[in-house]
Coordinates of C-alpha atoms in Angstrom, one line a residue:
M243 CA 129.8 69.2 110.5
T244 CA 130.3 67.5 107.4
T245 CA 129.0 64.5 105.2
T246 CA 129.2 63.0 102.0
G247 CA 127.4 61.3 99.4
P248 CA 127.1 59.2 95.9
S249 CA 129.7 60.6 93.3
S250 CA 127.0 61.9 91.0
E251 CA 127.4 65.9 89.7
P252 CA 124.2 67.7 91.1
A253 CA 123.0 71.1 90.5
A254 CA 124.8 74.1 91.7
T255 CA 124.8 76.8 94.8
T256 CA 127.3 79.1 96.6
V257 CA 128.8 79.4 99.8
G258 CA 131.2 81.1 102.1
P259 CA 134.5 80.4 103.5
P260 CA 136.2 76.7 104.2
S261 CA 135.5 74.9 107.5
A262 CA 134.5 71.8 106.9
A263 CA 135.2 69.6 110.4
T264 CA 133.8 71.2 112.9
T265 CA 133.3 70.7 116.5
R266 CA 129.7 68.9 116.3
D267 CA 131.0 65.6 118.3
R268 CA 131.6 67.4 121.0
R269 CA 128.7 69.8 121.0
S270 CA 126.7 66.7 121.0
A271 CA 128.3 65.1 124.1
E272 CA 127.9 68.7 125.7
P273 CA 124.3 69.7 127.2
T274 CA 123.0 72.9 125.7
T275 CA 122.6 75.4 128.0
P276 CA 120.0 78.3 126.9
T277 CA 121.3 82.0 126.2
A278 CA 120.7 85.0 124.8
T279 CA 117.0 84.3 123.4
A280 CA 114.0 86.5 122.6
A281 CA 112.0 85.5 125.7
A282 CA 108.6 87.1 126.4
P283 CA 108.9 90.3 128.8
T284 CA 108.4 88.9 132.6
G285 CA 105.0 89.4 133.8
T286 CA 103.1 89.1 130.2
D287 CA 101.1 86.7 129.4
P288 CA 101.8 85.3 125.4
A289 CA 98.3 85.0 125.0
D290 CA 98.3 88.7 124.9
S291 CA 100.0 88.7 121.6
P292 CA 97.7 88.9 118.7
A293 CA 98.2 86.0 116.2
P294 CA 100.3 86.5 113.0
G295 CA 97.9 88.2 110.0
V296 CA 95.2 88.9 112.5
A297 CA 93.7 92.3 111.4
L298 CA 94.2 94.7 114.1
R299 CA 91.1 97.0 115.4
P300 CA 93.3 100.2 116.2
R301 CA 92.4 102.6 119.0
G302 CA 93.4 105.6 117.5
W303 CA 91.8 106.1 114.3
P304 CA 93.5 108.6 112.2
R305 CA 90.1 111.0 113.3
K306 CA 91.9 114.2 112.3
I307 CA 93.1 113.2 108.8
R308 CA 89.6 111.7 108.3
S309 CA 87.7 115.0 109.5
R310 CA 90.1 117.2 107.3
I311 CA 89.3 115.0 104.4
L312 CA 85.7 115.4 104.8
G313 CA 85.8 118.9 105.6
W314 CA 87.8 120.0 102.6
Y315 CA 85.4 117.5 100.5
A316 CA 82.5 119.1 102.2
V317 CA 83.9 122.7 101.5
L318 CA 84.3 122.0 98.0
L319 CA 81.5 120.3 97.3
F320 CA 79.5 123.4 98.5
L321 CA 81.5 125.8 96.9
A322 CA 80.5 123.6 93.7
I323 CA 77.0 123.4 94.6
V324 CA 76.8 127.8 95.1
V325 CA 78.7 128.1 91.8
A326 CA 76.6 125.7 90.0
V327 CA 73.5 126.9 91.3
G328 CA 74.2 130.5 90.6
F329 CA 75.5 129.7 86.9
E330 CA 72.0 127.9 86.5
R331 CA 70.1 130.8 88.0
Q332 CA 71.5 133.3 85.7
V333 CA 71.2 130.7 82.5
L334 CA 67.6 130.3 83.2
L335 CA 67.2 134.0 83.5
H336 CA 69.0 134.7 80.5
R337 CA 67.2 132.0 78.3
L338 CA 64.1 134.0 80.0
E339 CA 64.8 137.2 78.4
Q340 CA 66.1 135.6 75.3
R341 CA 62.7 134.2 75.2
T342 CA 60.9 137.5 75.6
D343 CA 63.0 139.2 72.9
R344 CA 62.3 136.6 70.4
Q345 CA 58.3 137.4 71.0
L346 CA 58.9 141.0 71.0
S347 CA 60.6 140.7 67.5
L348 CA 57.8 138.8 66.0
Q349 CA 55.2 140.9 67.0
I350 CA 57.7 144.1 65.8
A351 CA 57.7 142.3 62.4
D352 CA 53.9 141.4 62.1
L353 CA 53.2 145.4 62.9
A354 CA 55.8 146.4 60.1
R355 CA 54.1 144.3 57.7
L356 CA 50.8 145.4 58.4
A357 CA 52.3 149.2 58.2
R358 CA 53.5 148.3 54.5
T359 CA 50.2 146.6 53.7
P360 CA 48.0 149.1 51.4
A361 CA 44.4 149.7 52.6
A362 CA 41.7 148.1 50.5
T363 CA 41.1 151.4 49.1
G364 CA 44.5 151.7 47.5
T365 CA 45.4 154.4 50.1
P366 CA 47.6 154.2 53.0
A367 CA 46.3 153.2 56.0
G368 CA 46.4 155.5 58.8
P369 CA 48.2 154.1 62.0
G370 CA 44.9 154.0 63.9
A371 CA 44.0 151.4 61.2
V372 CA 47.2 149.7 61.3
F373 CA 47.1 149.4 65.6
D374 CA 43.5 148.1 65.1
Q375 CA 44.4 145.1 62.8
F376 CA 47.4 144.3 65.0
L377 CA 45.3 144.1 68.1
T378 CA 42.7 142.4 66.5
Q379 CA 45.3 139.7 65.2
H380 CA 47.2 139.4 68.5
A381 CA 46.5 138.3 72.0
T382 CA 48.8 139.2 75.2
G383 CA 50.3 136.5 77.2
P384 CA 50.7 136.9 81.0
G385 CA 52.3 140.4 81.8
Q386 CA 52.4 141.4 78.3
V387 CA 50.6 144.7 77.5
F388 CA 50.2 146.5 74.2
R389 CA 49.8 150.2 74.2
T390 CA 49.2 152.7 71.2
Y391 CA 49.8 156.3 70.8
I392 CA 48.9 158.3 68.0
G393 CA 50.5 162.0 68.1
G394 CA 51.9 161.2 71.8
R395 CA 48.4 160.7 72.9
P396 CA 47.3 157.2 74.2
Y397 CA 45.1 155.6 71.5
K398 CA 44.3 152.0 72.6
S399 CA 45.5 149.0 74.9
L400 CA 45.3 145.5 75.0
P401 CA 44.4 144.3 77.7
A402 CA 41.7 147.3 77.3
G403 CA 42.1 150.1 80.2
R404 CA 45.4 149.3 81.7
A405 CA 47.2 152.3 83.0
D406 CA 49.1 154.6 81.3
D407 CA 52.2 154.9 83.3
A408 CA 54.5 157.6 83.1
P409 CA 57.7 155.8 81.7
V410 CA 55.6 154.0 79.3
R411 CA 53.7 157.4 78.0
R412 CA 57.3 158.5 77.1
L413 CA 57.6 156.1 74.8
G414 CA 54.7 157.5 72.8
T415 CA 56.4 160.3 70.9
V416 CA 59.7 158.0 70.0
T417 CA 60.5 158.6 66.1
A418 CA 62.9 155.6 66.1
P419 CA 62.5 151.9 67.2
R420 CA 63.7 151.3 70.7
R421 CA 64.0 148.2 72.9
G422 CA 65.0 147.8 76.5
T423 CA 64.1 147.6 80.1
L424 CA 61.8 150.0 81.9
R425 CA 61.5 149.6 85.8
I426 CA 57.6 150.1 86.9
D427 CA 57.0 150.4 90.3
G428 CA 59.8 148.4 91.4
T429 CA 59.5 145.7 88.6
E430 CA 61.8 145.4 85.7
V431 CA 59.7 145.1 82.2
R432 CA 61.0 144.3 78.8
Y433 CA 59.8 146.6 76.3
A434 CA 59.4 147.5 72.7
A435 CA 58.5 150.9 71.2
V436 CA 58.0 150.9 67.6
P437 CA 56.9 154.3 65.6
V438 CA 54.4 153.9 62.8
R439 CA 54.1 156.7 60.3
A440 CA 51.0 157.2 57.7
G441 CA 50.9 160.5 55.9
D442 CA 51.3 163.2 58.2
R443 CA 50.3 161.2 61.0
H444 CA 52.6 159.5 63.4
G445 CA 51.8 156.7 66.0
V446 CA 53.8 154.6 68.3
L447 CA 53.2 150.7 69.5
V448 CA 54.8 149.8 72.7
A449 CA 54.8 146.6 73.7
T450 CA 55.8 145.8 77.7
D451 CA 56.4 142.3 79.1
D452 CA 56.4 142.0 83.0
L453 CA 58.6 139.1 83.7
A454 CA 58.0 139.2 87.4
D455 CA 55.8 136.1 87.7
E456 CA 58.3 134.2 85.6
K457 CA 61.3 135.3 87.8
A458 CA 59.5 134.3 90.8
D459 CA 58.9 130.9 88.9
T460 CA 62.8 130.5 87.8
E461 CA 63.7 131.8 91.6
A462 CA 61.6 128.9 93.2
A463 CA 63.2 126.3 90.7
V464 CA 66.5 127.6 92.1
R465 CA 65.5 127.4 95.6
V466 CA 64.3 124.0 94.9
L467 CA 67.9 122.7 93.2
G468 CA 69.5 124.5 96.3
V469 CA 67.7 122.8 98.9
V470 CA 68.2 119.4 96.9
S471 CA 71.9 119.9 96.5
V472 CA 72.6 120.7 100.1
S473 CA 70.7 117.4 100.9
V474 CA 72.9 115.6 98.8
L475 CA 75.7 117.3 99.9
G476 CA 74.5 115.8 103.4
V477 CA 74.2 112.6 102.3
S478 CA 77.0 112.4 100.3
S479 CA 79.1 113.8 103.4
M480 CA 77.8 110.9 105.4
F481 CA 79.0 108.0 102.7
A482 CA 82.2 109.8 102.4
W483 CA 82.9 109.7 106.3
I484 CA 82.4 106.1 106.3
L485 CA 84.3 105.5 102.6
A486 CA 87.3 107.8 104.4
G487 CA 87.3 105.5 107.5
N488 CA 87.6 102.5 105.2
V489 CA 90.5 104.0 103.1
L490 CA 92.1 104.9 106.4
A491 CA 91.8 101.8 108.1
P492 CA 95.1 100.6 107.0
V493 CA 96.7 103.9 108.4
G494 CA 95.4 103.2 111.8
A495 CA 96.1 99.9 111.7
V496 CA 99.9 100.6 111.0
T497 CA 99.8 103.2 113.8
A498 CA 98.1 100.7 116.0
L499 CA 100.7 98.1 115.1
A500 CA 103.7 100.6 115.2
R501 CA 102.6 101.4 118.8
R502 CA 102.5 97.5 119.7
L503 CA 105.9 96.6 118.2
S504 CA 108.4 94.9 120.3
E505 CA 110.5 91.8 119.5
R506 CA 107.7 89.9 120.5
H507 CA 105.6 90.9 118.2
L508 CA 107.6 91.5 114.7
S509 CA 105.4 88.4 113.2
E510 CA 102.4 90.7 113.1
R511 CA 101.5 91.9 109.7
I512 CA 98.5 94.3 108.4
P513 CA 96.0 92.3 106.2
V514 CA 95.9 94.5 102.7
E515 CA 93.0 94.5 100.1
G516 CA 93.3 96.5 96.9
D517 CA 96.0 98.7 95.0
D518 CA 95.6 102.1 96.1
E519 CA 98.1 103.9 97.6
V520 CA 96.9 103.4 101.3
A521 CA 97.4 99.6 100.3
E522 CA 100.7 100.4 99.0
L523 CA 101.4 101.9 102.0
A524 CA 100.7 99.0 104.1
R525 CA 102.6 96.6 101.9
T526 CA 105.4 99.1 102.2
F527 CA 105.2 98.6 106.2
N528 CA 104.8 94.8 106.1
T529 CA 108.0 94.8 104.1
M530 CA 109.7 96.5 106.3
L531 CA 108.6 94.3 109.4
D532 CA 110.1 91.6 107.4
R533 CA 113.6 93.2 107.5
V534 CA 112.7 94.1 110.9
E535 CA 112.2 90.6 111.7
D536 CA 115.1 89.0 109.8
A537 CA 117.6 91.6 111.7
F538 CA 116.3 90.4 114.9
R539 CA 116.4 87.1 114.1
T540 CA 119.9 87.5 112.8
K541 CA 120.9 88.9 115.8
R542 CA 119.2 86.3 118.3
D543 CA 121.0 83.3 115.9
F544 CA 124.2 85.4 116.4
L545 CA 124.1 85.7 119.9
N546 CA 122.6 82.1 120.4
D547 CA 125.2 80.7 118.1
V548 CA 128.3 82.7 119.9
S549 CA 127.1 82.1 123.6
H550 CA 126.5 78.6 123.3
E551 CA 129.8 77.9 120.7
M552 CA 131.8 80.2 123.0
R553 CA 131.4 78.6 126.1
T554 CA 133.4 75.6 125.4
P555 CA 136.6 77.0 124.2
I556 CA 136.4 79.6 127.1
T557 CA 136.0 76.8 130.0
I558 CA 139.0 75.0 128.4
V559 CA 141.1 77.8 127.9
R560 CA 140.2 79.0 131.8
G561 CA 140.8 75.7 133.5
H562 CA 143.9 74.9 131.7
L563 CA 145.3 78.4 132.6
E564 CA 144.1 78.0 136.2
L565 CA 146.0 74.6 136.6
M566 CA 149.2 75.7 134.5
G567 CA 152.2 75.1 136.7
D568 CA 155.7 76.0 136.6
D569 CA 157.2 73.3 134.8
P570 CA 158.3 74.9 130.9
D571 CA 157.1 71.9 129.2
E572 CA 153.8 72.3 130.8
R573 CA 153.9 75.5 129.9
R574 CA 154.3 75.0 126.3
E575 CA 151.4 72.4 126.3
V576 CA 148.8 74.9 127.7
V577 CA 149.8 77.4 125.4
A578 CA 149.8 75.5 122.2
L579 CA 146.3 74.0 123.5
V580 CA 145.1 77.7 124.5
T581 CA 146.4 79.0 120.8
E582 CA 144.7 76.3 119.0
E583 CA 140.9 77.2 121.0
L584 CA 141.8 80.8 120.4
D585 CA 142.3 80.2 116.5
R586 CA 139.1 78.0 116.7
M587 CA 137.3 80.8 118.4
A588 CA 138.4 83.4 115.9
R589 CA 137.4 81.2 113.0
L590 CA 134.0 80.6 114.3
V591 CA 133.2 84.2 115.0
D592 CA 134.5 84.9 111.2
D593 CA 132.0 82.3 110.4
L594 CA 129.3 83.7 112.1
L595 CA 129.6 87.1 110.9
V596 CA 129.4 85.3 107.2
L597 CA 126.1 84.2 108.1
A598 CA 125.1 87.4 110.0
R599 CA 125.8 89.5 106.8
A600 CA 124.8 86.9 104.1
E601 CA 121.1 88.5 104.6
Q602 CA 122.2 92.0 104.3
P603 CA 122.5 94.5 101.4
G604 CA 126.1 94.1 100.2
F605 CA 126.9 90.7 100.8
L606 CA 127.3 89.9 97.5
R607 CA 129.6 92.0 94.9
L608 CA 128.1 90.8 91.6
A609 CA 130.2 90.5 88.6
T610 CA 130.4 88.6 85.2
V611 CA 132.0 85.3 85.9
D612 CA 133.2 82.7 83.5
V613 CA 132.0 79.5 85.0
A614 CA 135.1 77.6 83.3
D615 CA 137.5 79.8 84.8
L616 CA 136.2 79.9 88.1
T617 CA 136.0 76.0 88.1
S618 CA 139.6 76.0 87.3
S619 CA 140.7 78.2 89.9
V620 CA 138.9 76.7 92.5
A621 CA 140.7 73.2 91.1
A622 CA 144.2 74.8 91.3
K623 CA 143.5 76.2 95.2
L624 CA 142.4 72.7 96.2
R625 CA 145.7 70.7 95.1
G626 CA 147.1 72.2 98.4
L627 CA 144.3 71.7 100.6
A628 CA 144.9 68.1 101.6
P629 CA 146.4 65.3 100.1
R630 CA 143.3 63.5 98.3
E631 CA 143.3 62.6 94.3
W632 CA 141.6 65.9 93.1
V633 CA 140.0 65.3 89.7
V634 CA 138.0 67.7 87.6
G635 CA 135.4 66.4 85.8
A636 CA 132.9 67.9 83.3
T637 CA 133.2 72.0 82.9
A638 CA 130.6 74.3 81.8
T639 CA 132.6 76.0 78.3
D640 CA 131.4 79.2 77.2
T641 CA 129.0 79.9 80.1
V642 CA 128.8 83.2 81.9
M643 CA 126.8 83.9 84.7
T644 CA 126.3 86.7 87.2
G645 CA 127.6 86.3 90.6
D646 CA 130.1 86.9 93.0
P647 CA 133.5 84.9 92.0
D648 CA 134.9 85.2 95.6
R649 CA 131.5 83.9 97.3
L650 CA 131.4 81.3 95.1
T651 CA 134.8 80.3 95.4
Q652 CA 134.3 80.0 99.3
A653 CA 131.2 77.9 98.8
M654 CA 133.4 75.3 96.6
L655 CA 136.3 75.6 99.3
N656 CA 134.0 74.7 101.9
L657 CA 132.2 71.9 100.2
A658 CA 135.9 70.3 99.4
S659 CA 136.9 71.2 102.9
N660 CA 133.5 69.0 104.0
A661 CA 134.6 66.0 101.5
V662 CA 138.4 65.8 102.7
S663 CA 136.8 65.4 106.2
Q664 CA 134.9 62.8 105.2
T665 CA 137.6 61.2 103.2
D666 CA 141.1 59.5 103.6
A667 CA 144.2 60.5 102.4
G668 CA 144.7 59.5 98.9
S669 CA 140.8 59.4 98.2
S670 CA 139.1 60.9 95.1
I671 CA 137.5 63.8 95.3
R672 CA 135.9 65.6 92.3
I673 CA 134.5 68.9 91.3
G674 CA 133.1 70.2 88.2
S675 CA 130.2 72.5 86.5
R676 CA 127.7 72.4 83.8
Q677 CA 124.9 74.4 82.5
E678 CA 121.1 73.3 83.0
G679 CA 119.1 75.6 80.9
D680 CA 119.3 78.8 82.8
K681 CA 120.9 77.7 85.6
V682 CA 124.4 76.6 86.3
A683 CA 125.6 73.6 88.5
L684 CA 128.9 73.5 90.5
W685 CA 129.5 70.6 92.0
V686 CA 131.9 68.7 94.4
S687 CA 131.6 64.9 94.9
D688 CA 133.6 62.2 97.6
D689 CA 133.8 58.4 98.3
G690 CA 133.1 59.0 101.8
P691 CA 130.8 57.0 104.1
G692 CA 127.9 58.8 103.1
M693 CA 124.8 60.0 104.9
S694 CA 121.0 58.8 105.7
P695 CA 118.2 60.6 104.4
E696 CA 117.8 61.7 108.0
V697 CA 121.0 63.3 108.2
Q698 CA 120.4 64.8 104.8
G699 CA 117.7 67.2 106.0
R700 CA 119.3 68.7 108.4
I701 CA 122.9 68.9 107.1
F702 CA 123.0 72.6 105.9
E703 CA 121.9 74.0 109.3
R704 CA 123.9 75.5 111.9
F705 CA 125.7 73.2 114.2
A706 CA 124.0 70.4 112.8
S707 CA 125.5 67.0 113.8
G708 CA 125.7 64.5 110.6
G709 CA 127.6 61.9 112.1
S710 CA 130.6 63.3 110.6
K711 CA 133.7 60.7 109.7
G712 CA 136.2 63.1 111.7
A713 CA 135.6 66.5 113.7
G714 CA 138.6 68.0 112.9
N715 CA 139.3 72.1 113.4
G716 CA 136.1 72.9 111.6
T717 CA 133.5 75.4 113.2
G718 CA 130.3 73.6 112.3
L719 CA 129.4 76.4 110.1
G720 CA 130.7 75.0 106.6
L721 CA 127.7 74.2 105.2
A722 CA 125.4 76.5 106.4
I723 CA 127.6 79.4 105.0
V724 CA 127.3 77.7 101.6
R725 CA 123.7 77.6 101.9
A726 CA 123.7 81.4 102.8
I727 CA 126.0 81.9 99.7
A728 CA 123.6 79.8 97.5
E729 CA 120.4 81.8 98.9
A730 CA 121.7 84.8 98.5
H731 CA 122.3 84.3 94.5
R732 CA 118.6 83.1 94.5
G733 CA 119.9 79.8 94.3
Q734 CA 120.1 76.3 96.4
V735 CA 122.3 73.6 97.6
T736 CA 121.4 69.8 97.5
V737 CA 123.0 66.9 98.5
T738 CA 122.8 63.7 97.2
S739 CA 124.0 60.4 99.2
A740 CA 123.3 57.1 100.8
P741 CA 125.2 55.2 103.7
G742 CA 128.5 54.2 102.4
E743 CA 128.3 55.5 98.8
G744 CA 129.9 58.9 99.3
A745 CA 128.2 62.5 98.4
T746 CA 127.8 64.5 95.7
F747 CA 126.8 68.7 96.8
T748 CA 125.7 70.9 93.8
L749 CA 125.1 74.3 93.8
L750 CA 122.6 75.5 91.6
L751 CA 122.4 78.9 90.9
P752 CA 120.8 81.4 88.1
L753 CA 122.6 82.6 85.4
H754 CA 121.7 85.9 86.0
A755 CA 121.6 86.5 89.9
P756 CA 119.3 89.6 90.5
S757 CA 120.6 92.1 92.6
R758 CA 120.4 92.5 96.2

């Protein structure tokens, strides 16, 4: 297919091998017969296919993952609660003992002060006087008992009349201060034994503190804390189950969509929300589906194009071979015609392969390209293309871009070949290049018959009929290849034309094409 337009200098793009004139005219006269297309499987209702972008309700939730996550969450949280409650219990008991020891220390300090204070008569006070004064000035708290001994015998106690337990009685003869823990009737009791000596008399104050009640209160508080913590664990586990389901929903959607995938369902995608790893998984899966869908589309287009465009030359070749007689001249004519058709088929296959590879990695071999050198190189190749007046217009000097020089040359040659098909011998065809900001424009302009806006809208489609001036021997894929090369460089190809005013095709490419 071919077209032309005004002789302006538009923007740049890149494309494939030269093939301007095509079989569009012949194709437009043929009835189109459907061939390899992606038809829905027999016996299925297209309505069964979910619309693209519709949220999938996965039948197989990832319950095993969800249960494992919740199980480990509950186990770890339970262990954390056990450790925390146990640690809190030990801290409370330790603080209770510390508080008891501080009280005993204060009481011992008071007793020592009283023992150092002389009596009003100026004579040293005896142990009994010291004990009397101490018991008068102090009151006992819950579980606390003061017992005094003089000469190893019980003297007085506070509260009065408390039993003289054997473990405590043994402390009534100590000669040095003692402090520690006793076990009385199965209960641990903190004690402090303080000797008092006055003259030849020896006395001992034994202060005990039974922590059973306070420890019981502490244990009760710890039990309440444990019950509350386990209740919180249960409630949080329910919320964790719900949250785990929401977090893993994209995984279920991926699984359900993967089960449903077929060539007719490739347009479905997983709705993605959030920025976490699971959302990234869904986005990656959608990107993979994009590539798979592109691959299937490329395969369908290739098969459709081959099956449609090969039918005519194969029919021609077969018909002439079947009718070929024994006349040598007739044989030469048939051989020439068959050879021409086979050559056209070979060019068609080559062009289709270029289009099929255009969307694949490795289609471009990027390098640094001097735009002025590229323009001169293309101009030199055009001299032998056809008897036309080839004119090199403005050239982008001191401009360097990133691109595939072979593909860019292929695109320019295709545009030039298209211009040749639209012009007569001796007509002027102009090429040139220029820099436009961060882009490079490569253009080809001719004085052909031009084209209407309607034709311009479909001129870059495969096998599109543009009302070309000459059909020639092209495949009808030249301009489609130009567009493919331009898009591979992340650029575009445009046409400026009007009926009777020629056409200008422009490749508009970024200076730095991203790697594919």
